[in-house]
């Protein structure tokens, strides 16, 4: 069902070979997957330069504006005023690519702005809380920790790990973590509450992923095939997930 949905939404293309269907990532799907890759797996140690990226959406009408808001929300943008969305650390190339894919690059006004208020000022913190509802996100992160910490303890104490079970756990882990990241704007630490729980959730996800990786990859290698035969070796970028996976395989 998930693969069919991705196909209908244009993330995947399908090719029939005999009685089997083989799927490939489309161009637009690759861009979305690349965006997701950065949000889920990349290390986030970029120092904030104090610059906000601002997008004026009021020129787009109807369903186009709703789609634009949804796509910008996926990039972490929040609505700071009617028709105006902003993010303090948005990647310009991702923003530009999104607008180009939507055919809106000539209809949208993009600006850069700086705040005269210090990052820890109460008005700025109030704005951040209003735009991104960090209290709700914090509660969801705490529930993620409560759900997956026992799994981490069980894996650490296990004498051996079943490859298929590791694959299933890895899929569920990233699925749950991804759902949180869809609503996490990944703000600079200067704008986050002290001891932000999202950092603990990321550390747990990274440790679990590294533990599950070896057995789950062995399960994939013996289960999946391509139209040309066995699965190829993973791309180099695969081993960059969560700061490096070389020692985990």
Coordinates of N, CA and C in Angstrom, one line a residue:
X1 N 0.8 -1.2 0.0 CA 0.0 0.0 0.0 C 0.9 1.3 0.0
X2 N 1.9 1.2 0.8 CA 2.8 2.4 0.9 C 3.5 2.7 -0.5
X3 N 4.0 1.6 -1.1 CA 4.6 1.7 -2.4 C 3.7 2.2 -3.5
X4 N 2.5 1.7 -3.4 CA 1.4 2.2 -4.4 C 1.1 3.6 -4.2
X5 N 1.1 4.1 -3.0 CA 0.8 5.5 -2.7 C 1.9 6.4 -3.2
X6 N 3.1 5.9 -3.0 CA 4.3 6.7 -3.5 C 4.3 6.8 -5.0
X7 N 3.9 5.7 -5.6 CA 3.8 5.7 -7.1 C 2.7 6.7 -7.6
X8 N 1.5 6.6 -6.9 CA 0.4 7.5 -7.4 C 0.8 9.0 -7.1
X9 N 1.6 9.3 -6.1 CA 2.0 10.7 -5.8 C 3.2 11.1 -6.6
X10 N 3.7 10.3 -7.5 CA 4.8 10.7 -8.3 C 6.2 10.5 -7.7
X11 N 6.3 9.9 -6.6 CA 7.7 9.6 -6.0 C 8.4 8.5 -6.7
X12 N 7.6 7.5 -7.2 CA 8.2 6.3 -7.8 C 7.6 6.1 -9.2
X13 N 8.4 5.5 -10.1 CA 7.9 5.0 -11.4 C 8.0 3.5 -11.3
X14 N 7.2 2.9 -12.2 CA 7.1 1.4 -12.2 C 7.4 0.8 -13.5
X15 N 8.0 -0.3 -13.5 CA 8.3 -1.1 -14.8 C 8.0 -2.5 -14.6
X16 N 7.2 -3.1 -15.5 CA 6.8 -4.4 -15.4 C 7.8 -5.4 -16.1
X17 N 8.2 -6.4 -15.4 CA 9.1 -7.4 -16.0 C 8.5 -8.7 -15.6
X18 N 7.8 -9.4 -16.6 CA 7.1 -10.6 -16.3 C 5.9 -10.3 -15.4
X19 N 5.9 -11.0 -14.3 CA 4.8 -10.9 -13.3 C 5.2 -9.9 -12.2
X20 N 6.4 -9.4 -12.3 CA 7.0 -8.6 -11.2 C 7.0 -7.1 -11.6
X21 N 6.8 -6.2 -10.6 CA 6.9 -4.8 -10.8 C 8.2 -4.3 -10.1
X22 N 9.0 -3.5 -10.9 CA 10.2 -3.0 -10.3 C 10.0 -1.4 -10.3
X23 N 10.4 -0.9 -9.2 CA 10.2 0.6 -8.9 C 11.5 1.3 -8.9
X24 N 11.4 2.6 -9.4 CA 12.6 3.5 -9.4 C 12.1 4.8 -8.9
X25 N 13.0 5.6 -8.4 CA 12.7 6.9 -7.9 C 12.7 7.9 -9.0
X26 N 11.6 8.7 -9.1 CA 11.5 9.7 -10.1 C 12.4 10.9 -9.8
X27 N 12.5 11.9 -10.7 CA 13.3 13.1 -10.5 C 12.8 13.9 -9.3
X28 N 11.5 14.1 -9.3 CA 10.9 14.9 -8.2 C 11.0 14.1 -6.9
X29 N 10.8 12.8 -7.0 CA 10.9 11.9 -5.8 C 12.3 12.0 -5.2
X30 N 13.3 12.0 -6.1 CA 14.7 12.1 -5.7 C 15.0 13.3 -4.9
X31 N 14.4 14.5 -5.4 CA 14.6 15.7 -4.6 C 13.9 15.6 -3.3
X32 N 12.7 15.0 -3.2 CA 12.1 14.9 -1.9 C 12.8 14.0 -1.0
X33 N 13.3 12.9 -1.5 CA 14.1 12.0 -0.7 C 15.4 12.6 -0.2
X34 N 16.0 13.4 -1.1 CA 17.2 14.1 -0.7 C 17.0 15.1 0.4
X35 N 15.8 15.8 0.4 CA 15.4 16.7 1.4 C 15.2 15.9 2.7
X36 N 14.5 14.8 2.6 CA 14.2 14.0 3.8 C 15.5 13.4 4.4
X37 N 16.5 13.0 3.5 CA 17.8 12.5 3.9 C 18.5 13.5 4.8
X38 N 18.5 14.8 4.4 CA 19.2 15.8 5.1 C 18.5 16.0 6.5
X39 N 17.2 16.0 6.5 CA 16.5 16.2 7.8 C 16.6 15.1 8.7
X40 N 16.6 13.9 8.2 CA 16.6 12.7 9.1 C 18.1 12.3 9.5
X41 N 19.0 12.2 8.6 CA 20.2 11.6 8.8 C 21.4 12.5 9.0
X42 N 21.4 13.7 8.4 CA 22.5 14.6 8.4 C 22.8 15.2 9.8
X43 N 24.1 15.4 10.1 CA 24.4 16.0 11.4 C 24.1 17.5 11.3
X44 N 23.7 18.1 12.4 CA 23.2 19.5 12.4 C 24.1 20.3 13.4
X45 N 25.2 20.7 12.9 CA 26.2 21.5 13.8 C 26.4 22.9 13.1
X46 N 25.6 23.3 12.2 CA 25.8 24.6 11.6 C 25.5 25.7 12.6
X47 N 26.5 26.7 12.7 CA 26.3 27.8 13.5 C 25.4 28.8 12.9
X48 N 24.4 29.3 13.6 CA 23.4 30.2 13.1 C 24.1 31.6 12.9
X49 N 23.9 32.2 11.7 CA 24.4 33.5 11.4 C 23.5 34.6 11.8
X50 N 22.3 34.3 12.4 CA 21.4 35.3 12.8 C 20.5 35.8 11.7
X51 N 20.6 35.2 10.5 CA 19.8 35.6 9.3 C 18.5 34.7 9.2
X52 N 17.4 35.4 9.0 CA 16.1 34.7 8.7 C 15.8 34.7 7.2
X53 N 15.3 33.6 6.7 CA 14.8 33.5 5.3 C 13.3 33.8 5.3
X54 N 12.9 34.7 4.6 CA 11.5 35.1 4.6 C 10.9 34.9 3.2
X55 N 9.7 34.3 3.2 CA 9.0 34.1 1.9 C 7.6 34.7 2.0
X56 N 7.3 35.6 1.0 CA 5.9 36.2 1.0 C 5.1 35.3 0.0
X57 N 4.0 34.8 0.6 CA 3.2 33.8 -0.2 C 1.9 34.4 -0.6
X58 N 1.6 35.7 -0.3 CA 0.3 36.3 -0.6 C 0.0 36.4 -2.1
X59 N 1.0 36.3 -3.0 CA 0.7 36.5 -4.4 C 0.1 35.2 -5.0
X60 N 0.2 34.1 -4.3 CA -0.3 32.8 -4.8 C -1.7 32.6 -4.2
X61 N -2.6 32.2 -5.1 CA -4.0 32.1 -4.6 C -4.5 30.6 -4.6
X62 N -5.5 30.4 -3.8 CA -6.3 29.1 -3.8 C -5.4 27.9 -3.4
X63 N -5.6 26.8 -4.1 CA -4.9 25.6 -3.8 C -3.4 25.7 -3.9
X64 N -3.0 26.6 -4.8 CA -1.5 26.8 -5.0 C -0.9 27.3 -3.7
X65 N -1.6 28.2 -3.0 CA -1.1 28.7 -1.8 C -1.0 27.6 -0.7
X66 N -2.1 26.8 -0.6 CA -2.1 25.7 0.3 C -1.0 24.7 0.1
X67 N -0.7 24.4 -1.2 CA 0.4 23.5 -1.5 C 1.7 24.1 -1.2
X68 N 1.8 25.4 -1.4 CA 3.1 26.1 -1.1 C 3.3 26.1 0.4
X69 N 2.3 26.4 1.2 CA 2.5 26.4 2.7 C 2.9 25.0 3.1
X70 N 2.3 24.0 2.6 CA 2.6 22.6 3.0 C 4.1 22.3 2.6
X71 N 4.5 22.6 1.4 CA 5.9 22.4 1.1 C 6.9 23.2 1.9
X72 N 6.5 24.4 2.2 CA 7.4 25.2 3.0 C 7.4 24.7 4.5
X73 N 6.3 24.2 4.9 CA 6.2 23.6 6.2 C 7.1 22.4 6.3
X74 N 7.2 21.6 5.3 CA 8.1 20.5 5.2 C 9.5 20.9 5.3
X75 N 9.8 22.1 4.8 CA 11.2 22.7 4.9 C 11.5 23.3 6.3
X76 N 10.4 23.4 7.2 CA 10.6 23.9 8.5 C 10.1 25.3 8.7
X77 N 9.5 25.9 7.6 CA 9.1 27.3 7.7 C 7.8 27.4 8.6
X78 N 7.7 28.5 9.3 CA 6.5 28.8 10.1 C 5.9 30.1 9.6
X79 N 4.6 30.3 9.9 CA 3.9 31.5 9.5 C 4.0 32.5 10.6
X80 N 4.7 33.6 10.3 CA 4.9 34.6 11.3 C 3.9 35.8 11.2
X81 N 3.2 35.8 10.1 CA 2.1 36.8 9.8 C 1.4 36.3 8.6
X82 N 0.1 36.8 8.4 CA -0.6 36.3 7.2 C 0.1 36.6 5.9
X83 N 0.3 35.5 5.2 CA 1.0 35.6 3.9 C 2.5 35.7 4.0
X84 N 3.1 35.5 5.2 CA 4.5 35.6 5.4 C 5.0 34.4 6.2
X85 N 5.9 33.6 5.6 CA 6.5 32.5 6.3 C 8.0 32.7 6.4
X86 N 8.6 32.2 7.5 CA 10.0 32.4 7.7 C 10.7 31.2 8.4
X87 N 12.0 31.2 8.3 CA 12.8 30.2 9.0 C 14.2 30.8 9.2
X88 N 14.8 30.5 10.4 CA 16.1 31.1 10.7 C 17.3 30.4 10.0
X89 N 17.1 29.2 9.6 CA 18.3 28.4 9.0 C 17.9 27.7 7.7
X90 N 17.0 28.2 7.0 CA 16.5 27.5 5.8 C 17.7 27.4 4.8
X91 N 17.8 26.3 4.1 CA 18.8 26.1 3.1 C 18.3 26.7 1.8
X92 N 19.0 27.6 1.2 CA 18.5 28.4 0.1 C 18.4 27.4 -1.1
X93 N 19.3 26.5 -1.3 CA 19.2 25.6 -2.5 C 17.9 24.7 -2.4
X94 N 17.5 24.3 -1.2 CA 16.3 23.5 -1.1 C 15.1 24.4 -1.3
X95 N 15.1 25.6 -0.8 CA 14.0 26.5 -1.0 C 13.8 26.8 -2.5
X96 N 14.9 27.1 -3.1 CA 14.8 27.5 -4.6 C 14.4 26.3 -5.4
X97 N 14.9 25.1 -5.1 CA 14.5 23.9 -5.8 C 13.0 23.6 -5.6
X98 N 12.5 23.8 -4.4 CA 11.1 23.6 -4.2 C 10.2 24.5 -5.0
X99 N 10.6 25.8 -5.0 CA 9.8 26.8 -5.8 C 9.9 26.5 -7.3
X100 N 11.0 26.0 -7.8 CA 11.1 25.7 -9.2 C 10.3 24.5 -9.5
X101 N 10.3 23.5 -8.7 CA 9.5 22.3 -8.9 C 8.0 22.6 -8.9
X102 N 7.6 23.6 -8.2 CA 6.2 24.0 -8.1 C 5.9 25.1 -9.2
X103 N 6.9 25.5 -9.9 CA 6.6 26.5 -11.0 C 6.3 27.9 -10.4
X104 N 6.8 28.2 -9.2 CA 6.4 29.4 -8.5 C 7.6 30.4 -8.3
X105 N 8.8 30.0 -9.0 CA 10.0 30.8 -8.7 C 9.8 32.3 -9.2
X106 N 8.9 32.5 -10.1 CA 8.7 33.9 -10.6 C 7.5 34.6 -9.9
X107 N 6.9 33.9 -9.0 CA 5.7 34.5 -8.3 C 5.9 34.8 -6.8
X108 N 7.1 34.3 -6.3 CA 7.3 34.4 -4.9 C 8.4 35.4 -4.6
X109 N 8.2 36.2 -3.5 CA 9.2 37.1 -3.1 C 10.0 36.5 -1.9
X110 N 11.3 36.4 -2.1 CA 12.2 35.8 -1.0 C 13.1 36.9 -0.5
X111 N 13.2 37.0 0.8 CA 14.0 38.0 1.5 C 14.9 37.4 2.6
X112 N 15.9 38.1 2.9 CA 16.7 37.8 4.1 C 16.6 38.9 5.1
X113 N 16.5 38.5 6.4 CA 16.3 39.6 7.4 C 17.0 39.2 8.7
X114 N 17.3 40.2 9.5 CA 18.0 40.0 10.8 C 17.1 40.6 11.8
X115 N 17.2 40.1 13.0 CA 16.4 40.6 14.2 C 17.2 41.6 15.0
X116 N 16.7 42.7 15.4 CA 17.3 43.6 16.3 C 17.3 43.1 17.7
X117 N 16.4 42.2 18.0 CA 16.3 41.6 19.4 C 17.3 40.5 19.5
X118 N 17.9 40.3 20.7 CA 18.8 39.2 20.9 C 18.0 37.9 20.8
X119 N 18.7 36.8 20.5 CA 18.0 35.5 20.3 C 17.3 35.0 21.5
X120 N 17.7 35.4 22.7 CA 17.1 34.9 23.9 C 16.0 35.9 24.5
X121 N 15.6 36.9 23.7 CA 14.7 37.9 24.1 C 13.3 37.2 24.2
X122 N 12.5 37.7 25.1 CA 11.1 37.1 25.3 C 10.2 37.3 24.1
X123 N 10.2 38.5 23.5 CA 9.3 38.6 22.3 C 9.7 37.6 21.2
X124 N 11.0 37.4 21.0 CA 11.4 36.4 19.9 C 11.0 35.0 20.3
X125 N 11.2 34.7 21.6 CA 10.9 33.3 22.0 C 9.4 33.1 21.9
X126 N 8.6 34.1 22.2 CA 7.1 34.0 22.1 C 6.7 33.8 20.6
X127 N 7.4 34.5 19.7 CA 7.1 34.3 18.3 C 7.5 32.8 17.9
X128 N 8.6 32.3 18.3 CA 9.0 31.0 18.0 C 8.0 30.0 18.5
X129 N 7.5 30.2 19.7 CA 6.6 29.3 20.3 C 5.2 29.3 19.6
X130 N 4.8 30.5 19.1 CA 3.6 30.6 18.4 C 3.6 30.0 17.0
X131 N 4.7 30.2 16.4 CA 4.9 29.7 15.0 C 5.0 28.1 14.9
X132 N 5.7 27.5 15.9 CA 6.1 26.1 15.8 C 5.6 25.2 16.9
X133 N 4.9 25.8 17.9 CA 4.3 25.0 19.0 C 5.3 24.0 19.5
X134 N 6.4 24.5 20.1 CA 7.4 23.6 20.6 C 7.0 22.8 21.8
X135 N 6.0 23.2 22.6 CA 5.5 22.4 23.7 C 4.9 21.1 23.2
X136 N 4.1 21.2 22.2 CA 3.5 19.9 21.7 C 4.6 19.0 21.1
X137 N 5.6 19.6 20.4 CA 6.6 18.8 19.8 C 7.5 18.2 20.9
X138 N 7.7 18.9 22.0 CA 8.5 18.3 23.1 C 7.8 17.1 23.7
X139 N 6.4 17.2 23.9 CA 5.7 16.1 24.4 C 5.8 14.9 23.5
X140 N 5.8 15.1 22.2 CA 5.9 14.0 21.2 C 7.3 13.3 21.3
X141 N 8.3 14.2 21.5 CA 9.6 13.6 21.6 C 9.8 12.8 22.9
X142 N 9.1 13.2 24.0 CA 9.2 12.4 25.2 C 8.5 11.1 25.0
X143 N 7.4 11.1 24.3 CA 6.7 9.8 24.0 C 7.6 8.9 23.1
X144 N 8.3 9.5 22.2 CA 9.3 8.7 21.4 C 10.3 8.0 22.3
X145 N 10.9 8.8 23.2 CA 11.9 8.2 24.1 C 11.3 7.1 24.9
X146 N 10.1 7.3 25.4 CA 9.5 6.3 26.3 C 9.2 5.0 25.5
X147 N 8.9 5.1 24.2 CA 8.6 4.0 23.4 C 9.9 3.2 23.0
X148 N 11.0 3.9 22.7 CA 12.1 3.2 22.1 C 13.3 3.0 23.0
X149 N 13.3 3.6 24.2 CA 14.4 3.3 25.2 C 14.3 1.8 25.6
X150 N 13.2 1.2 25.9 CA 13.2 -0.2 26.2 C 13.7 -1.1 25.1
X151 N 13.4 -0.7 23.9 CA 14.0 -1.5 22.7 C 15.5 -1.4 22.7
X152 N 16.0 -0.2 23.0 CA 17.5 -0.1 23.0 C 18.1 -0.9 24.1
X153 N 17.4 -1.0 25.3 CA 17.9 -1.8 26.4 C 17.9 -3.3 26.0
X154 N 16.8 -3.7 25.3 CA 16.6 -5.1 24.9 C 17.7 -5.5 23.9
X155 N 18.0 -4.6 22.9 CA 19.0 -4.9 21.9 C 20.4 -5.0 22.6
X156 N 20.7 -4.2 23.5 CA 22.0 -4.2 24.2 C 22.2 -5.5 25.0
X157 N 21.1 -6.0 25.5 CA 21.3 -7.2 26.3 C 21.1 -8.5 25.5
X158 N 20.7 -8.4 24.3 CA 20.5 -9.6 23.5 C 21.8 -10.4 23.1
X159 N 21.7 -11.7 23.1 CA 22.9 -12.5 22.7 C 23.1 -12.5 21.2
X160 N 22.0 -12.5 20.5 CA 22.0 -12.4 19.0 C 20.8 -11.6 18.5
X161 N 20.9 -11.1 17.3 CA 19.9 -10.3 16.7 C 19.3 -11.0 15.4
X162 N 18.0 -11.1 15.3 CA 17.4 -11.7 14.2 C 17.4 -10.6 13.0
X163 N 17.9 -10.9 11.9 CA 18.0 -9.9 10.8 C 16.6 -9.4 10.4
X164 N 15.6 -10.2 10.2 CA 14.3 -9.7 9.8 C 13.7 -8.8 10.8
X165 N 13.8 -9.2 12.1 CA 13.3 -8.4 13.2 C 14.0 -7.1 13.3
X166 N 15.3 -7.1 13.0 CA 16.1 -5.8 13.0 C 15.6 -4.9 11.9
X167 N 15.3 -5.5 10.7 CA 14.8 -4.7 9.6 C 13.5 -4.1 9.9
X168 N 12.5 -4.9 10.5 CA 11.2 -4.3 10.9 C 11.4 -3.2 11.9
X169 N 12.2 -3.4 12.9 CA 12.4 -2.4 13.9 C 13.0 -1.1 13.4
X170 N 14.0 -1.3 12.4 CA 14.6 -0.1 11.8 C 13.6 0.7 11.0
X171 N 12.7 0.0 10.3 CA 11.6 0.7 9.5 C 10.7 1.5 10.5
X172 N 10.3 0.8 11.5 CA 9.4 1.5 12.5 C 10.0 2.6 13.2
X173 N 11.3 2.4 13.5 CA 12.1 3.5 14.2 C 12.1 4.8 13.3
X174 N 12.5 4.6 12.1 CA 12.7 5.8 11.2 C 11.3 6.4 10.9
X175 N 10.3 5.5 10.7 CA 8.9 6.0 10.5 C 8.4 6.9 11.6
X176 N 8.6 6.5 12.8 CA 8.2 7.3 14.0 C 9.0 8.5 14.1
X177 N 10.3 8.4 13.9 CA 11.2 9.6 14.0 C 10.9 10.6 12.9
X178 N 10.7 10.1 11.7 CA 10.3 10.9 10.6 C 9.1 11.7 10.8
X179 N 8.1 11.1 11.4 CA 6.8 11.8 11.7 C 7.1 13.0 12.7
X180 N 8.0 12.9 13.6 CA 8.4 14.0 14.4 C 9.1 15.1 13.7
X181 N 10.0 14.7 12.8 CA 10.8 15.6 12.1 C 10.0 16.4 11.1
X182 N 8.9 15.8 10.6 CA 8.0 16.6 9.7 C 7.5 17.8 10.4
X183 N 7.4 17.8 11.7 CA 6.9 19.0 12.5 C 8.0 19.7 13.2
X184 N 9.2 19.2 13.1 CA 10.3 19.9 13.8 C 11.0 20.8 12.9
X185 N 10.9 22.1 13.1 CA 11.6 23.1 12.2 C 13.1 23.1 12.3
X186 N 13.7 22.3 13.2 CA 15.1 22.2 13.4 C 15.7 23.6 13.5
X187 N 15.3 24.3 14.5 CA 15.7 25.7 14.8 C 17.1 25.7 15.4
X188 N 17.8 26.8 15.2 CA 19.1 26.8 15.9 C 19.0 26.8 17.4
X189 N 20.0 26.3 18.1 CA 19.9 26.1 19.5 C 19.6 27.4 20.3
X190 N 20.0 28.5 19.7 CA 19.8 29.8 20.3 C 18.3 30.1 20.5
X191 N 17.5 29.5 19.7 CA 16.0 29.8 19.7 C 15.2 28.7 20.4
X192 N 15.9 27.6 20.9 CA 15.3 26.5 21.5 C 15.3 26.6 23.0
X193 N 14.4 25.9 23.7 CA 14.5 25.9 25.2 C 15.8 25.2 25.6
X194 N 16.3 25.5 26.8 CA 17.4 24.8 27.4 C 17.2 23.3 27.5
X195 N 18.2 22.5 27.3 CA 18.1 21.0 27.3 C 16.9 20.5 26.4
X196 N 16.9 21.0 25.2 CA 15.9 20.6 24.3 C 15.8 19.1 24.1
X197 N 14.6 18.5 24.3 CA 14.5 17.0 24.3 C 14.7 16.4 22.9
X198 N 14.6 17.2 21.9 CA 14.9 16.7 20.5 C 16.3 16.2 20.4
X199 N 17.2 16.7 21.1 CA 18.6 16.3 21.1 C 18.7 14.9 21.6
X200 N 18.0 14.6 22.7 CA 18.0 13.2 23.3 C 17.4 12.2 22.4
X201 N 16.3 12.6 21.7 CA 15.6 11.7 20.8 C 16.5 11.4 19.6
X202 N 17.2 12.4 19.1 CA 18.1 12.1 18.0 C 19.2 11.2 18.4
X203 N 19.8 11.4 19.6 CA 20.9 10.5 20.0 C 20.4 9.0 20.1
X204 N 19.2 8.9 20.7 CA 18.6 7.5 20.8 C 18.4 6.9 19.4
X205 N 17.8 7.7 18.5 CA 17.5 7.2 17.2 C 18.8 6.8 16.5
X206 N 19.9 7.6 16.6 CA 21.2 7.3 16.0 C 21.7 6.0 16.6
X207 N 21.7 5.8 17.9 CA 22.3 4.6 18.5 C 21.5 3.4 18.1
X208 N 20.2 3.5 18.1 CA 19.4 2.3 17.7 C 19.6 2.0 16.2
X209 N 19.7 3.0 15.4 CA 19.9 2.7 13.9 C 21.3 2.0 13.7
X210 N 22.3 2.5 14.4 CA 23.6 1.9 14.2 C 23.6 0.4 14.7
X211 N 22.9 0.1 15.7 CA 22.8 -1.2 16.2 C 22.0 -2.1 15.3
X212 N 21.0 -1.6 14.7 CA 20.1 -2.4 13.8 C 20.7 -2.6 12.4
X213 N 21.6 -1.7 12.0 CA 22.0 -1.6 10.6 C 22.5 -2.9 10.0
X214 N 23.6 -3.5 10.7 CA 24.2 -4.7 10.1 C 23.3 -5.8 9.8
X215 N 22.5 -6.3 10.8 CA 21.6 -7.4 10.6 C 20.5 -7.0 9.6
X216 N 20.0 -5.8 9.6 CA 18.9 -5.4 8.7 C 19.4 -5.3 7.3
X217 N 20.6 -4.9 7.1 CA 21.2 -4.9 5.7 C 21.4 -6.3 5.2
X218 N 21.7 -7.2 6.0 CA 21.9 -8.6 5.5 C 20.5 -9.2 5.1
X219 N 19.5 -8.8 5.9 CA 18.1 -9.2 5.5 C 17.7 -8.7 4.1
X220 N 18.0 -7.4 3.9 CA 17.7 -6.7 2.7 C 18.4 -7.4 1.5
X221 N 19.7 -7.7 1.7 CA 20.5 -8.2 0.6 C 20.0 -9.6 0.1
X222 N 19.5 -10.3 1.1 CA 19.1 -11.7 0.7 C 17.6 -11.7 0.3
X223 N 16.9 -10.6 0.4 CA 15.4 -10.6 0.2 C 15.1 -9.8 -1.1
X224 N 15.7 -8.7 -1.3 CA 15.3 -7.8 -2.4 C 16.2 -8.1 -3.7
X225 N 15.6 -7.8 -4.8 CA 16.4 -7.9 -6.1 C 16.1 -6.7 -7.0
X226 N 16.9 -6.4 -7.9 CA 16.6 -5.5 -9.0 C 16.2 -6.2 -10.2
X227 N 15.9 -5.5 -11.3 CA 15.5 -6.1 -12.6 C 16.8 -6.7 -13.2
X228 N 18.0 -6.3 -12.7 CA 19.2 -6.8 -13.3 C 19.9 -7.9 -12.4
X229 N 19.3 -8.2 -11.2 CA 19.9 -9.1 -10.3 C 19.9 -8.6 -8.9
X230 N 21.0 -9.0 -8.2 CA 21.1 -8.7 -6.8 C 21.2 -7.2 -6.5
X231 N 20.9 -6.7 -5.3 CA 21.0 -5.3 -5.0 C 22.5 -4.9 -5.2
X232 N 22.7 -3.7 -5.7 CA 24.1 -3.2 -5.8 C 24.6 -2.7 -4.4
X233 N 25.8 -2.4 -4.3 CA 26.4 -1.8 -3.1 C 25.7 -0.5 -2.8
X234 N 25.6 -0.2 -1.5 CA 25.0 1.1 -1.1 C 25.9 2.3 -1.6
X235 N 25.3 3.4 -1.9 CA 26.0 4.6 -2.4 C 26.9 5.1 -1.2
X236 N 28.0 5.8 -1.5 CA 28.8 6.3 -0.4 C 28.0 7.2 0.6
X237 N 27.0 7.9 0.1 CA 26.3 8.8 1.0 C 25.5 8.0 2.1
X238 N 25.2 6.8 1.8 CA 24.5 5.9 2.8 C 25.3 5.9 4.1
X239 N 26.6 5.8 3.9 CA 27.5 5.6 5.1 C 27.7 6.9 5.9
X240 N 27.1 8.0 5.4 CA 27.3 9.2 6.1 C 26.1 9.5 7.1
X241 N 25.1 8.6 7.1 CA 24.0 8.7 8.0 C 24.4 8.8 9.4
X242 N 23.8 9.7 10.1 CA 24.0 9.9 11.6 C 25.5 10.0 11.9
X243 N 26.2 10.7 11.1 CA 27.6 11.0 11.4 C 28.6 9.9 11.0
X244 N 28.1 8.8 10.4 CA 29.1 7.8 10.0 C 28.6 6.4 10.4
X245 N 28.6 5.4 9.5 CA 28.1 4.1 9.7 C 29.1 3.0 9.4
X246 N 30.3 3.4 9.0 CA 31.3 2.4 8.5 C 31.6 1.3 9.6
X247 N 31.7 1.7 10.8 CA 32.1 0.7 11.9 C 30.9 -0.1 12.3
X248 N 29.7 0.1 11.8 CA 28.5 -0.6 12.2 C 28.2 -1.8 11.3
X249 N 28.8 -1.9 10.2 CA 28.5 -3.0 9.2 C 29.4 -4.2 9.4

